[in-house]
mmCIF file of C-alpha atoms in Angstrom:
data_model
loop_
_atom_site.group_PDB
_atom_site.id
_atom_site.type_symbol
_atom_site.label_atom_id
_atom_site.label_comp_id
_atom_site.label_asym_id
_atom_site.label_seq_id
_atom_site.Cartn_x
_atom_site.Cartn_y
_atom_site.Cartn_z
ATOM 1 C CA MET A 1 136.295 101.642 68.987
ATOM 2 C CA ILE A 2 133.207 99.374 68.828
ATOM 3 C CA GLN A 3 131.249 102.004 70.675
ATOM 4 C CA SER A 4 132.123 104.630 68.039
ATOM 5 C CA ILE A 5 131.171 102.266 65.180
ATOM 6 C CA MET A 6 127.899 101.499 66.876
ATOM 7 C CA THR A 7 127.213 105.160 67.345
ATOM 8 C CA ALA A 8 128.171 105.948 63.710
ATOM 9 C CA LEU A 9 125.769 103.283 62.471
ATOM 10 C CA GLY A 10 122.994 104.696 64.621
ATOM 11 C CA LEU A 11 122.838 101.603 66.868
ATOM 12 C CA LYS A 12 123.823 103.538 70.001
ATOM 13 C CA LYS A 13 122.863 107.047 70.931
ATOM 14 C CA ILE A 14 125.182 109.637 72.344
ATOM 15 C CA HIS A 15 123.929 111.009 75.650
ATOM 16 C CA HIS A 16 125.116 114.246 77.178
ATOM 17 C CA GLY A 17 126.511 113.968 80.736
ATOM 18 C CA GLN A 18 124.517 115.682 83.395
ATOM 19 C CA GLY A 19 126.939 115.577 86.175
ATOM 20 C CA GLY A 20 130.334 115.214 84.616
ATOM 21 C CA GLY A 21 131.212 118.585 83.284
ATOM 22 C CA GLY A 22 129.107 118.481 80.125
ATOM 23 C CA ASP A 23 131.397 116.124 78.291
ATOM 24 C CA ASP A 24 129.794 113.792 75.731
ATOM 25 C CA PHE A 25 130.104 110.057 76.307
ATOM 26 C CA SER A 26 128.535 106.955 74.665
ATOM 27 C CA SER A 27 126.650 105.149 77.352
ATOM 28 C CA ARG A 28 123.155 104.129 78.475
ATOM 29 C CA ARG A 29 123.934 105.775 81.760
ATOM 30 C CA SER A 30 122.763 109.270 82.686
ATOM 31 C CA TYR A 31 126.081 110.083 84.447
ATOM 32 C CA PRO A 32 129.586 109.060 83.892
ATOM 33 C CA ARG A 33 131.015 106.523 86.369
ATOM 34 C CA ARG A 34 133.401 107.801 89.013
ATOM 35 C CA THR A 35 136.221 105.512 90.257
ATOM 36 C CA SER A 36 138.833 107.882 91.716
ATOM 37 C CA ASP A 37 137.009 109.170 94.800
ATOM 38 C CA GLN A 38 137.807 107.831 98.225
ATOM 39 C CA CYS A 39 134.557 106.174 99.152
ATOM 40 C CA ILE A 40 133.115 103.297 101.127
ATOM 41 C CA SER A 41 129.557 102.037 101.378
ATOM 42 C CA MET A 42 127.578 100.589 104.208
ATOM 43 C CA ILE A 43 124.585 98.194 103.790
ATOM 44 C CA ASP A 44 122.937 96.644 106.903
ATOM 45 C CA GLY A 45 125.947 97.805 108.976
ATOM 46 C CA LYS A 46 128.550 96.002 106.704
ATOM 47 C CA ALA A 47 131.220 97.885 104.829
ATOM 48 C CA HIS A 48 131.484 97.290 101.094
ATOM 49 C CA PRO A 49 134.226 98.778 98.942
ATOM 50 C CA VAL A 50 132.817 101.071 96.189
ATOM 51 C CA LEU A 51 134.042 99.987 92.714
ATOM 52 C CA ASP A 52 132.488 102.965 90.978
ATOM 53 C CA TRP A 53 129.650 105.378 91.589
ATOM 54 C CA SER A 54 127.743 108.217 89.967
ATOM 55 C CA PRO A 55 124.766 110.364 91.067
ATOM 56 C CA GLY A 56 122.605 107.693 89.406
ATOM 57 C CA GLY A 57 123.910 104.700 91.413
ATOM 58 C CA VAL A 58 126.788 102.670 92.743
ATOM 59 C CA ARG A 59 128.613 99.358 91.964
ATOM 60 C CA LEU A 60 129.910 97.599 95.106
ATOM 61 C CA PHE A 61 132.172 94.662 95.895
ATOM 62 C CA ALA A 62 129.954 92.359 97.924
ATOM 63 C CA ASP A 63 128.710 88.890 98.421
ATOM 64 C CA THR A 64 125.639 88.796 96.143
ATOM 65 C CA ARG A 65 124.128 85.574 97.357
ATOM 66 C CA PRO A 66 121.670 87.054 99.902
ATOM 67 C CA LEU A 67 120.707 89.935 97.450
ATOM 68 C CA ALA A 68 117.908 89.817 94.922
ATOM 69 C CA ILE A 69 117.487 91.911 91.789
ATOM 70 C CA GLY A 70 114.774 94.426 92.328
ATOM 71 C CA GLN A 71 115.365 94.453 96.101
ATOM 72 C CA GLU A 72 115.180 97.980 97.597
ATOM 73 C CA LEU A 73 117.618 98.803 100.441
ATOM 74 C CA PRO A 74 119.020 101.743 102.325
ATOM 75 C CA VAL A 75 122.759 102.575 101.331
ATOM 76 C CA VAL A 76 125.196 104.782 103.104
ATOM 77 C CA LEU A 77 128.090 106.217 101.124
ATOM 78 C CA LYS A 78 130.998 107.821 103.058
ATOM 79 C CA PHE A 79 133.342 110.065 100.977
ATOM 80 C CA HIS A 80 136.626 111.341 102.261
ATOM 81 C CA LEU A 81 137.078 114.885 101.116
ATOM 82 C CA GLN A 82 140.080 117.172 101.635
ATOM 83 C CA ASP A 83 138.847 118.524 105.087
ATOM 84 C CA GLU A 84 136.035 116.198 106.118
ATOM 85 C CA VAL A 85 134.123 113.024 105.628
ATOM 86 C CA VAL A 86 130.654 113.402 104.023
ATOM 87 C CA GLN A 87 127.949 110.841 104.467
ATOM 88 C CA VAL A 88 125.071 110.263 102.086
ATOM 89 C CA GLU A 89 122.141 108.049 103.090
ATOM 90 C CA HIS A 90 119.711 107.101 100.379
ATOM 91 C CA LEU A 91 117.465 104.214 99.131
ATOM 92 C CA ALA A 92 118.474 102.244 96.076
ATOM 93 C CA HIS A 93 117.346 99.101 94.373
ATOM 94 C CA ILE A 94 119.460 96.334 92.906
ATOM 95 C CA ILE A 95 119.597 96.302 89.171
ATOM 96 C CA ARG A 96 122.405 93.814 88.426
ATOM 97 C CA LYS A 97 124.402 91.150 90.222
ATOM 98 C CA GLY A 98 127.818 89.706 89.300
ATOM 99 C CA ARG A 99 129.815 87.019 90.920
ATOM 100 C CA ASP A 100 131.428 89.429 93.345
ATOM 101 C CA SER A 101 129.779 92.759 92.688
ATOM 102 C CA VAL A 102 126.264 94.291 92.865
ATOM 103 C CA SER A 103 124.935 97.364 90.961
ATOM 104 C CA LEU A 104 122.408 99.619 92.682
ATOM 105 C CA GLN A 105 120.343 102.433 91.169
ATOM 106 C CA PHE A 106 119.360 105.271 93.433
ATOM 107 C CA LEU A 107 115.752 106.180 93.894
ATOM 108 C CA PRO A 108 115.156 109.856 92.835
ATOM 109 C CA LEU A 109 117.634 112.156 94.659
ATOM 110 C CA THR A 110 116.677 114.913 96.901
ATOM 111 C CA LYS A 111 118.123 118.373 96.245
ATOM 112 C CA ASP A 112 120.347 118.031 99.319
ATOM 113 C CA ILE A 113 121.788 114.758 98.163
ATOM 114 C CA ARG A 114 122.376 116.084 94.646
ATOM 115 C CA ARG A 115 124.196 119.050 96.175
ATOM 116 C CA THR A 116 126.338 116.723 98.336
ATOM 117 C CA PHE A 117 127.285 114.657 95.281
ATOM 118 C CA GLN A 118 128.334 117.708 93.490
ATOM 119 C CA GLN A 119 130.372 118.826 96.558
ATOM 120 C CA VAL A 120 132.256 115.451 96.316
ATOM 121 C CA ILE A 121 132.912 115.911 92.533
ATOM 122 C CA ASP A 122 134.071 119.536 93.003
ATOM 123 C CA ASP A 123 136.439 118.575 95.842
ATOM 124 C CA PHE A 124 137.994 115.888 93.726
ATOM 125 C CA ASN A 125 138.408 118.273 90.867
ATOM 126 C CA ALA A 126 139.940 120.966 93.020
ATOM 127 C CA ARG A 127 142.468 118.515 94.531
ATOM 128 C CA GLU A 128 143.375 117.282 91.038
ATOM 129 C CA PHE A 129 143.910 120.802 89.858
ATOM 130 C CA ALA A 130 145.984 121.683 92.946
ATOM 131 C CA SER A 131 148.248 118.677 92.522
ATOM 132 C CA SER A 132 148.738 119.488 88.845
ATOM 133 C CA GLN A 133 150.125 122.882 89.738
ATOM 134 C CA ILE A 134 152.953 121.544 91.879
#
């Protein structure tokens, strides 16, 4: 409700989603967060649960003490799709740290990575549709 009041007063702009089916949403993010996908991340060989992700970045459950805001690091995301596990390796930099989570923003995506992220989104949507038809 506060978001809609801020938008109505012109204090917050409405952005059009570029990766979430064209729905409008109030946010400073370029893409809506995704929380329902089966996904795990790997940083320096250690697994970290993914709290949410989008084609713009990822928020992980992690010990943030050894990490610094602005630090750039390689991240591996592994998505469990219906028939396969898809792996995405890309560079990201730390933009925010919490007590038990860290937010990373991806560096500009390649065409192949963008296509893989869309494959993950399409697979989830297809499974949701199929389960709604039962």
